[in-house]
Amino acid sequence: MTVVFRKTKMATAPIPDLKDLIDQAKELFKETFGEEPQVGGSAPGRVNLIGEHTDYNMGFVLPMALPLVTVVLGKKSGNGVSRMRSEKDDDIAEFNVKQLTPGSPSWANYVKGVVANFHAPDLIPNFNAVVVGSVPLGGGVSSSASVEVAMYTFLEELTGSTAGSDEEKALACQAAEHQYAGMPCGIMDQFISVMGEEGSAVLIDCKTMETRKVELKDPSIAVLITNSNVKHQLTGSEYPSRRAACLNAAKVLGIESLRETNLPAVESKRSEFDDVTFRRIRHVVTEISRTVEAADALDKANYQLFGKLMVDSHNSLRDDFEVSCPELDQLVEAALKVDGVYGSRMTGGGFGGCTVTLLKQECVKSAIEEILKSYTGTPTFYVCKPSPGALPVKL
Ligand code: GLA
């Protein structure tokens, strides 16, 4: 079972089932628009087990989809206006699908961006819709990608026209985020939200978009996600600057992306880079090979090795890529003190959000206790199994 623990109460509370979220969305739709919704889509958040800041360098990532999801339900409006409501905001977003501009409320920018990038825009009628979900907002587990992909899935149902491939759908959602939310993200979050697999993490080659399922079904193993519940404002400026630094470094090396090189080759050109740039490159190239090695280790149920690679990844993100923060470091350090913990690391873009820990199922309670004791903030815990990707909602 998936459980949530909070600091105030060491109690467990189940994450809502998809069915409960759908019921909640139906209620919200009825209350807002006075009728029943007709179609819908759902899509999950994700946790990345390893492979951080590698997607926009055309490298490998190893995320899994979560049982935390966003649901979008709705129906054609029959007039020239679309109206959308989120359970998390009283403001109703109003727009015309033929004349879209980013604006307020800000959550609606993700859905407008998806409308604008849908593969068959001419088929989209104006609609009324609601968004509900269990993905923590701004928690580093891709709440925005889950909104985008749920929205795309809703539009597929509304128009009766599905994207030609998972890749096309993920790319459209990524474009929505770039254009309407101003975040130059890679492809990982949207892609795993589209094509997540129950019982498996997915190794994604972000250069070829090839995928490989990596089973994670061993009942003696758990994935513990710890939300630091801090979000430093740095993400907004530091993410694009890291991305730009990587692209520039590739240019200096005369290659298309940092995927095309390796550590010895980079080391031999060390004098061409300042220390900071060299460390950024070193993170990316070592993380890409760590991710492939980690996927192989997981295939062989070699949790020891997988855990070691997670820790190497965290240290590299902290020291070379410099995207961790004291809170994430504290959470990782606390988890690593516990017997039965194989590895722990920050996950996602960094500067706050979550850590991910691989551990023995029987040690989850002691890990949580240790983290609660050592962490100076207020964490939230989720124990999650790899879950399915986006699905149409049948009403
Ligand atoms: C964010 C982005 C992803 C990826 C990660 C870092 O989550 O949305 O594309 O770059 O950061 O691995």
Short mmCIF file of C-alpha atoms and ligand atoms in Angstrom, two decimals:
data_model
loop_
_atom_site.label_atom_id
_atom_site.label_comp_id
_atom_site.label_asym_id
_atom_site.label_seq_id
_atom_site.Cartn_x
_atom_site.Cartn_y
_atom_site.Cartn_z
CA MET A 1 0.00 0.00 0.00
CA THR A 2 1.11 3.54 -0.60
CA VAL A 3 1.29 5.52 2.59
CA VAL A 4 1.91 9.07 3.68
CA PHE A 5 3.45 9.92 7.02
CA ARG A 6 3.54 13.43 8.46
CA LYS A 7 5.69 14.85 11.20
CA THR A 8 2.85 15.89 13.45
CA LYS A 9 1.35 12.40 13.49
CA MET A 10 3.21 9.19 12.81
CA ALA A 11 -0.01 7.88 11.29
CA THR A 12 -0.39 6.46 7.82
CA ALA A 13 -2.96 7.73 5.37
CA PRO A 14 -3.64 6.14 1.98
CA ILE A 15 -3.04 8.22 -1.13
CA PRO A 16 -6.46 8.64 -2.83
CA ASP A 17 -7.34 5.99 -5.40
CA LEU A 18 -7.84 7.11 -8.97
CA LYS A 19 -11.53 6.30 -8.57
CA ASP A 20 -11.85 8.67 -5.59
CA LEU A 21 -10.14 11.46 -7.53
CA ILE A 22 -12.50 10.90 -10.45
CA ASP A 23 -15.50 11.12 -8.10
CA GLN A 24 -14.09 14.29 -6.59
CA ALA A 25 -13.61 15.76 -10.07
CA LYS A 26 -17.17 14.83 -11.08
CA GLU A 27 -18.53 16.61 -8.00
CA LEU A 28 -16.46 19.71 -8.70
CA PHE A 29 -17.63 19.74 -12.31
CA LYS A 30 -21.29 19.43 -11.31
CA GLU A 31 -20.95 22.13 -8.67
CA THR A 32 -19.21 24.49 -11.10
CA PHE A 33 -21.07 23.87 -14.36
CA GLY A 34 -24.35 22.32 -13.20
CA GLU A 35 -24.09 19.21 -15.37
CA GLU A 36 -22.18 15.92 -15.77
CA PRO A 37 -18.72 15.76 -17.41
CA GLN A 38 -18.49 13.48 -20.44
CA VAL A 39 -14.80 12.67 -21.00
CA GLY A 40 -11.55 12.76 -19.10
CA GLY A 41 -7.90 11.89 -18.79
CA SER A 42 -5.50 11.09 -15.95
CA ALA A 43 -1.71 11.24 -15.76
CA PRO A 44 0.84 10.59 -13.01
CA GLY A 45 3.70 12.49 -11.42
CA ARG A 46 7.09 10.78 -11.35
CA VAL A 47 10.14 10.14 -9.29
CA ASN A 48 13.51 9.85 -11.00
CA LEU A 49 15.59 7.03 -9.50
CA ILE A 50 18.80 8.21 -11.19
CA GLY A 51 19.89 10.25 -14.23
CA GLU A 52 19.57 13.88 -13.16
CA HIS A 53 20.14 16.84 -15.49
CA THR A 54 20.96 14.36 -18.22
CA ASP A 55 17.75 14.53 -20.28
CA TYR A 56 18.51 17.88 -21.94
CA ASN A 57 22.04 16.59 -22.58
CA MET A 58 20.55 13.74 -24.63
CA GLY A 59 21.60 11.20 -21.99
CA PHE A 60 19.78 8.50 -20.00
CA VAL A 61 17.24 8.82 -17.19
CA LEU A 62 15.58 6.15 -15.03
CA PRO A 63 12.26 7.48 -13.70
CA MET A 64 9.12 5.66 -12.58
CA ALA A 65 5.54 6.90 -12.69
CA LEU A 66 3.83 7.41 -9.30
CA PRO A 67 0.39 6.54 -7.97
CA LEU A 68 0.03 10.33 -7.44
CA VAL A 69 -2.03 11.60 -10.38
CA THR A 70 -3.85 14.54 -11.96
CA VAL A 71 -7.35 14.07 -13.39
CA VAL A 72 -9.00 16.39 -15.95
CA LEU A 73 -12.72 15.90 -16.68
CA GLY A 74 -14.97 17.97 -18.90
CA LYS A 75 -17.30 18.42 -21.82
CA LYS A 76 -17.80 20.66 -24.88
CA SER A 77 -19.17 24.05 -23.83
CA GLY A 78 -21.18 24.62 -26.99
CA ASN A 79 -20.19 28.30 -27.13
CA GLY A 80 -17.14 30.43 -27.85
CA VAL A 81 -15.63 30.24 -24.35
CA SER A 82 -13.68 27.60 -22.46
CA ARG A 83 -13.89 27.66 -18.68
CA MET A 84 -11.66 25.64 -16.41
CA ARG A 85 -11.54 25.25 -12.66
CA SER A 86 -8.86 23.74 -10.43
CA GLU A 87 -9.72 22.33 -7.00
CA LYS A 88 -6.70 24.26 -5.71
CA ASP A 89 -7.89 27.71 -6.80
CA ASP A 90 -11.22 29.54 -6.70
CA ASP A 91 -10.42 31.52 -9.85
CA ILE A 92 -11.99 30.11 -12.99
CA ALA A 93 -9.75 30.34 -16.05
CA GLU A 94 -11.60 31.65 -19.12
CA PHE A 95 -10.18 31.51 -22.63
CA ASN A 96 -11.02 30.78 -26.24
CA VAL A 97 -9.19 27.78 -27.70
CA LYS A 98 -8.59 29.77 -30.90
CA GLN A 99 -6.97 32.76 -29.15
CA LEU A 100 -4.59 31.62 -26.45
CA THR A 101 -2.19 33.74 -24.44
CA PRO A 102 -0.41 32.95 -21.17
CA GLY A 103 -1.77 34.91 -18.20
CA SER A 104 -3.53 34.37 -14.93
CA PRO A 105 -4.38 32.13 -13.13
CA SER A 106 -0.90 30.73 -13.65
CA TRP A 107 -1.88 27.04 -13.38
CA ALA A 108 -4.02 27.52 -16.49
CA ASN A 109 -0.91 28.32 -18.54
CA TYR A 110 -0.03 24.62 -18.55
CA VAL A 111 -3.43 23.67 -19.96
CA LYS A 112 -3.48 26.52 -22.49
CA GLY A 113 -0.02 25.47 -23.64
CA VAL A 114 -1.28 21.95 -24.23
CA VAL A 115 -4.29 23.18 -26.21
CA ALA A 116 -1.90 25.27 -28.34
CA ASN A 117 0.41 22.30 -28.97
CA PHE A 118 -2.21 19.57 -29.49
CA HIS A 119 -1.57 17.55 -32.66
CA ALA A 120 -5.00 18.43 -34.13
CA PRO A 121 -5.80 21.96 -32.88
CA ASP A 122 -8.62 22.47 -35.37
CA LEU A 123 -10.60 19.63 -33.82
CA ILE A 124 -10.65 21.17 -30.33
CA PRO A 125 -14.01 22.75 -29.44
CA ASN A 126 -14.36 25.14 -26.52
CA PHE A 127 -15.00 23.18 -23.34
CA ASN A 128 -15.71 23.31 -19.63
CA ALA A 129 -13.35 21.28 -17.47
CA VAL A 130 -11.99 20.71 -13.98
CA VAL A 131 -8.57 19.63 -12.68
CA VAL A 132 -8.05 17.68 -9.45
CA GLY A 133 -5.05 15.72 -8.29
CA SER A 134 -2.90 14.16 -5.64
CA VAL A 135 0.54 15.21 -6.95
CA PRO A 136 2.07 17.67 -4.46
CA LEU A 137 2.49 21.04 -6.19
CA GLY A 138 6.06 22.26 -6.58
CA GLY A 139 7.33 19.16 -4.76
CA GLY A 140 9.76 18.01 -7.43
CA VAL A 141 7.63 15.06 -8.54
CA SER A 142 6.39 16.68 -11.74
CA SER A 143 3.00 18.06 -10.88
CA SER A 144 3.20 20.29 -13.96
CA ALA A 145 3.95 17.41 -16.35
CA SER A 146 1.07 15.44 -14.86
CA VAL A 147 -1.31 18.37 -15.49
CA GLU A 148 -0.05 18.73 -19.07
CA VAL A 149 -0.30 15.05 -19.91
CA ALA A 150 -3.72 14.65 -18.21
CA MET A 151 -4.89 17.67 -20.23
CA TYR A 152 -3.57 16.20 -23.48
CA THR A 153 -5.31 12.90 -22.71
CA PHE A 154 -8.56 14.77 -21.98
CA LEU A 155 -8.26 16.54 -25.36
CA GLU A 156 -7.67 13.20 -27.11
CA GLU A 157 -10.94 11.98 -25.62
CA LEU A 158 -12.76 15.25 -26.38
CA THR A 159 -11.72 15.29 -30.04
CA GLY A 160 -11.59 11.52 -30.63
CA SER A 161 -8.11 12.00 -32.10
CA THR A 162 -5.12 10.43 -30.38
CA ALA A 163 -1.47 11.44 -30.80
CA GLY A 164 0.49 9.35 -33.31
CA SER A 165 2.93 8.15 -30.64
CA ASP A 166 3.88 8.51 -26.97
CA GLU A 167 6.83 10.57 -28.12
CA GLU A 168 4.64 13.03 -30.06
CA LYS A 169 2.40 13.47 -27.02
CA ALA A 170 5.32 14.01 -24.63
CA LEU A 171 7.01 16.50 -26.97
CA ALA A 172 3.80 18.54 -27.30
CA CYS A 173 3.49 18.70 -23.51
CA GLN A 174 7.14 19.70 -23.18
CA ALA A 175 6.58 22.46 -25.75
CA ALA A 176 3.60 23.64 -23.68
CA GLU A 177 5.85 24.01 -20.65
CA HIS A 178 8.56 25.83 -22.62
CA GLN A 179 6.17 28.25 -24.31
CA TYR A 180 3.48 28.87 -21.71
CA ALA A 181 5.34 28.39 -18.39
CA GLY A 182 8.76 29.63 -19.51
CA MET A 183 10.52 26.53 -18.13
CA PRO A 184 13.07 25.05 -20.58
CA CYS A 185 12.68 21.51 -19.18
CA GLY A 186 13.95 18.30 -20.78
CA ILE A 187 11.68 15.49 -21.93
CA MET A 188 11.86 13.12 -18.93
CA ASP A 189 8.84 14.25 -16.90
CA GLN A 190 6.35 14.37 -19.75
CA PHE A 191 7.61 11.15 -21.33
CA ILE A 192 7.38 9.01 -18.17
CA SER A 193 3.97 10.54 -17.38
CA VAL A 194 2.77 9.38 -20.82
CA MET A 195 4.32 5.92 -20.83
CA GLY A 196 4.91 4.87 -17.21
CA GLU A 197 4.61 1.14 -16.52
CA GLU A 198 3.10 -0.61 -13.54
CA GLY A 199 5.83 -2.58 -11.75
CA SER A 200 8.74 -1.06 -13.68
CA ALA A 201 11.00 1.96 -13.79
CA VAL A 202 11.82 2.97 -17.37
CA LEU A 203 15.29 3.60 -18.76
CA ILE A 204 14.83 6.34 -21.35
CA ASP A 205 17.45 7.22 -23.91
CA CYS A 206 16.70 10.91 -24.40
CA LYS A 207 18.66 10.97 -27.66
CA THR A 208 16.77 8.23 -29.50
CA MET A 209 13.68 8.18 -27.22
CA GLU A 210 14.12 4.42 -26.95
CA THR A 211 12.87 2.94 -23.70
CA ARG A 212 13.61 -0.16 -21.66
CA LYS A 213 11.51 -1.43 -18.79
CA VAL A 214 13.47 -2.15 -15.62
CA GLU A 215 11.37 -4.26 -13.27
CA LEU A 216 10.99 -3.13 -9.68
CA LYS A 217 8.53 -5.60 -8.23
CA ASP A 218 10.55 -7.25 -5.46
CA PRO A 219 8.22 -7.06 -2.44
CA SER A 220 11.18 -6.86 -0.05
CA ILE A 221 12.30 -3.55 -1.60
CA ALA A 222 10.70 -0.14 -1.15
CA VAL A 223 11.06 3.27 -2.76
CA LEU A 224 10.68 6.01 -0.16
CA ILE A 225 10.10 9.55 -1.38
CA THR A 226 10.73 12.29 1.17
CA ASN A 227 9.46 15.76 0.39
CA SER A 228 11.68 18.37 2.07
CA ASN A 229 8.75 20.77 1.71
CA VAL A 230 11.17 23.51 0.75
CA LYS A 231 11.41 25.14 -2.66
CA HIS A 232 14.22 27.64 -3.07
CA GLN A 233 13.53 30.32 -5.64
CA LEU A 234 16.79 29.48 -7.41
CA THR A 235 15.20 26.86 -9.67
CA GLY A 236 13.73 29.55 -11.90
CA SER A 237 17.11 31.04 -12.79
CA GLU A 238 19.57 28.22 -12.11
CA TYR A 239 17.90 25.52 -14.23
CA PRO A 240 18.12 27.51 -17.50
CA SER A 241 21.67 28.60 -16.67
CA ARG A 242 22.79 24.98 -16.05
CA ARG A 243 21.20 23.97 -19.31
CA ALA A 244 22.89 26.79 -21.20
CA ALA A 245 26.28 25.96 -19.62
CA CYS A 246 25.98 22.36 -20.82
CA LEU A 247 25.05 23.42 -24.35
CA ASN A 248 27.96 25.88 -24.48
CA ALA A 249 30.38 23.25 -23.22
CA ALA A 250 29.23 20.88 -25.95
CA LYS A 251 29.83 23.63 -28.50
CA VAL A 252 33.37 24.20 -27.23
CA LEU A 253 33.99 20.46 -27.50
CA GLY A 254 32.65 20.52 -31.07
CA ILE A 255 29.89 18.00 -30.32
CA GLU A 256 26.11 18.18 -30.46
CA SER A 257 25.54 17.34 -26.80
CA LEU A 258 27.47 16.12 -23.75
CA ARG A 259 26.08 12.64 -24.51
CA GLU A 260 28.71 12.44 -27.26
CA THR A 261 31.72 12.46 -24.96
CA ASN A 262 33.16 10.68 -21.91
CA LEU A 263 35.26 11.47 -18.87
CA PRO A 264 38.76 10.68 -20.27
CA ALA A 265 38.04 12.79 -23.38
CA VAL A 266 36.82 15.70 -21.26
CA GLU A 267 39.72 15.39 -18.84
CA SER A 268 42.17 15.63 -21.69
CA LYS A 269 40.64 19.03 -22.57
CA ARG A 270 40.41 20.30 -19.02
CA SER A 271 42.54 23.38 -19.73
CA GLU A 272 39.86 24.66 -22.14
CA PHE A 273 37.38 25.10 -19.30
CA ASP A 274 37.20 27.06 -16.07
CA ASP A 275 36.78 24.96 -12.94
CA VAL A 276 33.00 25.47 -12.62
CA THR A 277 32.31 24.50 -16.24
CA PHE A 278 34.57 21.49 -15.96
CA ARG A 279 32.63 20.28 -12.91
CA ARG A 280 29.27 20.79 -14.68
CA ILE A 281 30.49 18.65 -17.58
CA ARG A 282 31.92 16.03 -15.23
CA HIS A 283 28.56 15.66 -13.52
CA VAL A 284 26.72 15.12 -16.78
CA VAL A 285 29.10 12.60 -18.34
CA THR A 286 29.52 10.57 -15.15
CA GLU A 287 25.77 10.67 -14.43
CA ILE A 288 24.97 9.36 -17.90
CA SER A 289 27.18 6.31 -17.42
CA ARG A 290 26.00 5.84 -13.81
CA THR A 291 22.42 5.67 -15.04
CA VAL A 292 23.09 2.91 -17.54
CA GLU A 293 25.08 1.00 -14.91
CA ALA A 294 22.28 1.48 -12.37
CA ALA A 295 19.63 0.12 -14.76
CA ASP A 296 21.76 -3.00 -15.29
CA ALA A 297 22.26 -3.35 -11.53
CA LEU A 298 18.51 -3.16 -10.94
CA ASP A 299 17.90 -5.76 -13.65
CA LYS A 300 20.17 -8.08 -11.68
CA ALA A 301 18.58 -7.16 -8.33
CA ASN A 302 21.99 -5.81 -7.26
CA TYR A 303 20.54 -3.25 -4.84
CA GLN A 304 23.88 -2.66 -3.15
CA LEU A 305 25.42 -1.39 -6.37
CA PHE A 306 22.29 0.54 -7.29
CA GLY A 307 22.37 2.27 -3.90
CA LYS A 308 26.03 3.16 -4.22
CA LEU A 309 25.35 4.74 -7.62
CA MET A 310 22.48 6.75 -6.11
CA VAL A 311 24.84 8.15 -3.50
CA ASP A 312 27.50 8.93 -6.13
CA SER A 313 24.79 10.71 -8.11
CA HIS A 314 23.78 12.81 -5.10
CA ASN A 315 27.37 13.77 -4.33
CA SER A 316 27.95 14.75 -7.94
CA LEU A 317 24.78 16.87 -8.01
CA ARG A 318 25.83 18.50 -4.73
CA ASP A 319 29.50 19.14 -5.47
CA ASP A 320 29.87 19.30 -9.25
CA PHE A 321 26.49 20.41 -10.60
CA GLU A 322 25.63 22.39 -7.44
CA VAL A 323 21.87 21.94 -7.53
CA SER A 324 21.30 20.42 -4.09
CA CYS A 325 20.58 22.43 -0.93
CA PRO A 326 21.21 21.93 2.81
CA GLU A 327 17.75 20.43 3.37
CA LEU A 328 18.18 17.76 0.68
CA ASP A 329 21.69 16.96 1.91
CA GLN A 330 20.34 16.56 5.43
CA LEU A 331 17.60 14.18 4.28
CA VAL A 332 20.07 12.04 2.34
CA GLU A 333 22.51 11.94 5.23
CA ALA A 334 19.79 10.91 7.66
CA ALA A 335 18.53 8.12 5.40
CA LEU A 336 22.04 6.75 4.89
CA LYS A 337 22.46 6.27 8.64
CA VAL A 338 19.78 3.58 8.66
CA ASP A 339 20.49 -0.15 8.31
CA GLY A 340 18.72 -1.57 5.30
CA VAL A 341 19.01 1.65 3.25
CA TYR A 342 20.84 0.92 -0.02
CA GLY A 343 21.03 4.48 -1.30
CA SER A 344 19.47 7.92 -1.24
CA ARG A 345 19.69 11.03 -3.39
CA MET A 346 17.97 14.26 -4.36
CA THR A 347 15.57 13.79 -7.26
CA GLY A 348 14.31 16.24 -9.90
CA GLY A 349 15.66 19.67 -10.73
CA GLY A 350 17.02 20.39 -7.22
CA PHE A 351 17.08 23.40 -4.85
CA GLY A 352 14.36 21.74 -2.79
CA GLY A 353 11.66 19.19 -3.55
CA CYS A 354 12.23 15.53 -2.79
CA THR A 355 14.80 12.86 -2.11
CA VAL A 356 14.39 9.25 -3.21
CA THR A 357 15.65 6.36 -1.11
CA LEU A 358 15.93 2.67 -2.01
CA LEU A 359 15.67 0.45 1.03
CA LYS A 360 14.47 -2.82 2.48
CA GLN A 361 10.71 -2.74 2.93
CA GLU A 362 11.13 -3.86 6.55
CA CYS A 363 13.29 -0.79 7.27
CA VAL A 364 10.85 1.88 6.05
CA LYS A 365 9.63 2.66 9.56
CA SER A 366 13.12 3.06 11.01
CA ALA A 367 14.19 5.23 8.06
CA ILE A 368 11.22 7.52 8.61
CA GLU A 369 11.94 7.72 12.33
CA GLU A 370 15.58 8.60 11.71
CA ILE A 371 14.68 11.28 9.17
CA LEU A 372 12.08 12.79 11.50
CA LYS A 373 14.71 12.91 14.24
CA SER A 374 17.49 14.45 12.13
CA TYR A 375 15.71 16.75 9.67
CA THR A 376 15.17 20.29 10.88
CA GLY A 377 12.22 20.90 8.55
CA THR A 378 8.83 19.19 8.22
CA PRO A 379 9.02 16.34 5.73
CA THR A 380 6.25 14.36 4.03
CA PHE A 381 6.81 10.71 3.11
CA TYR A 382 5.43 8.57 0.30
CA VAL A 383 6.17 4.90 -0.25
CA CYS A 384 5.40 4.30 -3.90
CA LYS A 385 5.31 1.46 -6.39
CA PRO A 386 5.96 2.06 -10.10
CA SER A 387 2.54 2.89 -11.55
CA PRO A 388 0.91 3.21 -14.98
CA GLY A 389 1.22 6.24 -17.22
CA ALA A 390 -1.61 8.38 -18.65
CA LEU A 391 -5.05 6.83 -19.18
CA PRO A 392 -8.35 7.98 -20.61
CA VAL A 393 -11.03 8.24 -17.92
CA LYS A 394 -14.12 6.24 -18.82
CA LEU A 395 -17.22 7.91 -17.37
C1 GLA B 1 13.29 18.94 -14.07
C2 GLA B 1 13.02 18.94 -15.57
C3 GLA B 1 13.47 17.62 -16.20
C4 GLA B 1 14.90 17.27 -15.80
C5 GLA B 1 15.07 17.38 -14.29
C6 GLA B 1 16.52 17.19 -13.87
O1 GLA B 1 12.46 18.00 -13.44
O2 GLA B 1 11.65 19.13 -15.82
O3 GLA B 1 13.34 17.70 -17.59
O4 GLA B 1 15.82 18.06 -16.49
O5 GLA B 1 14.65 18.64 -13.80
O6 GLA B 1 16.93 15.89 -14.14
#
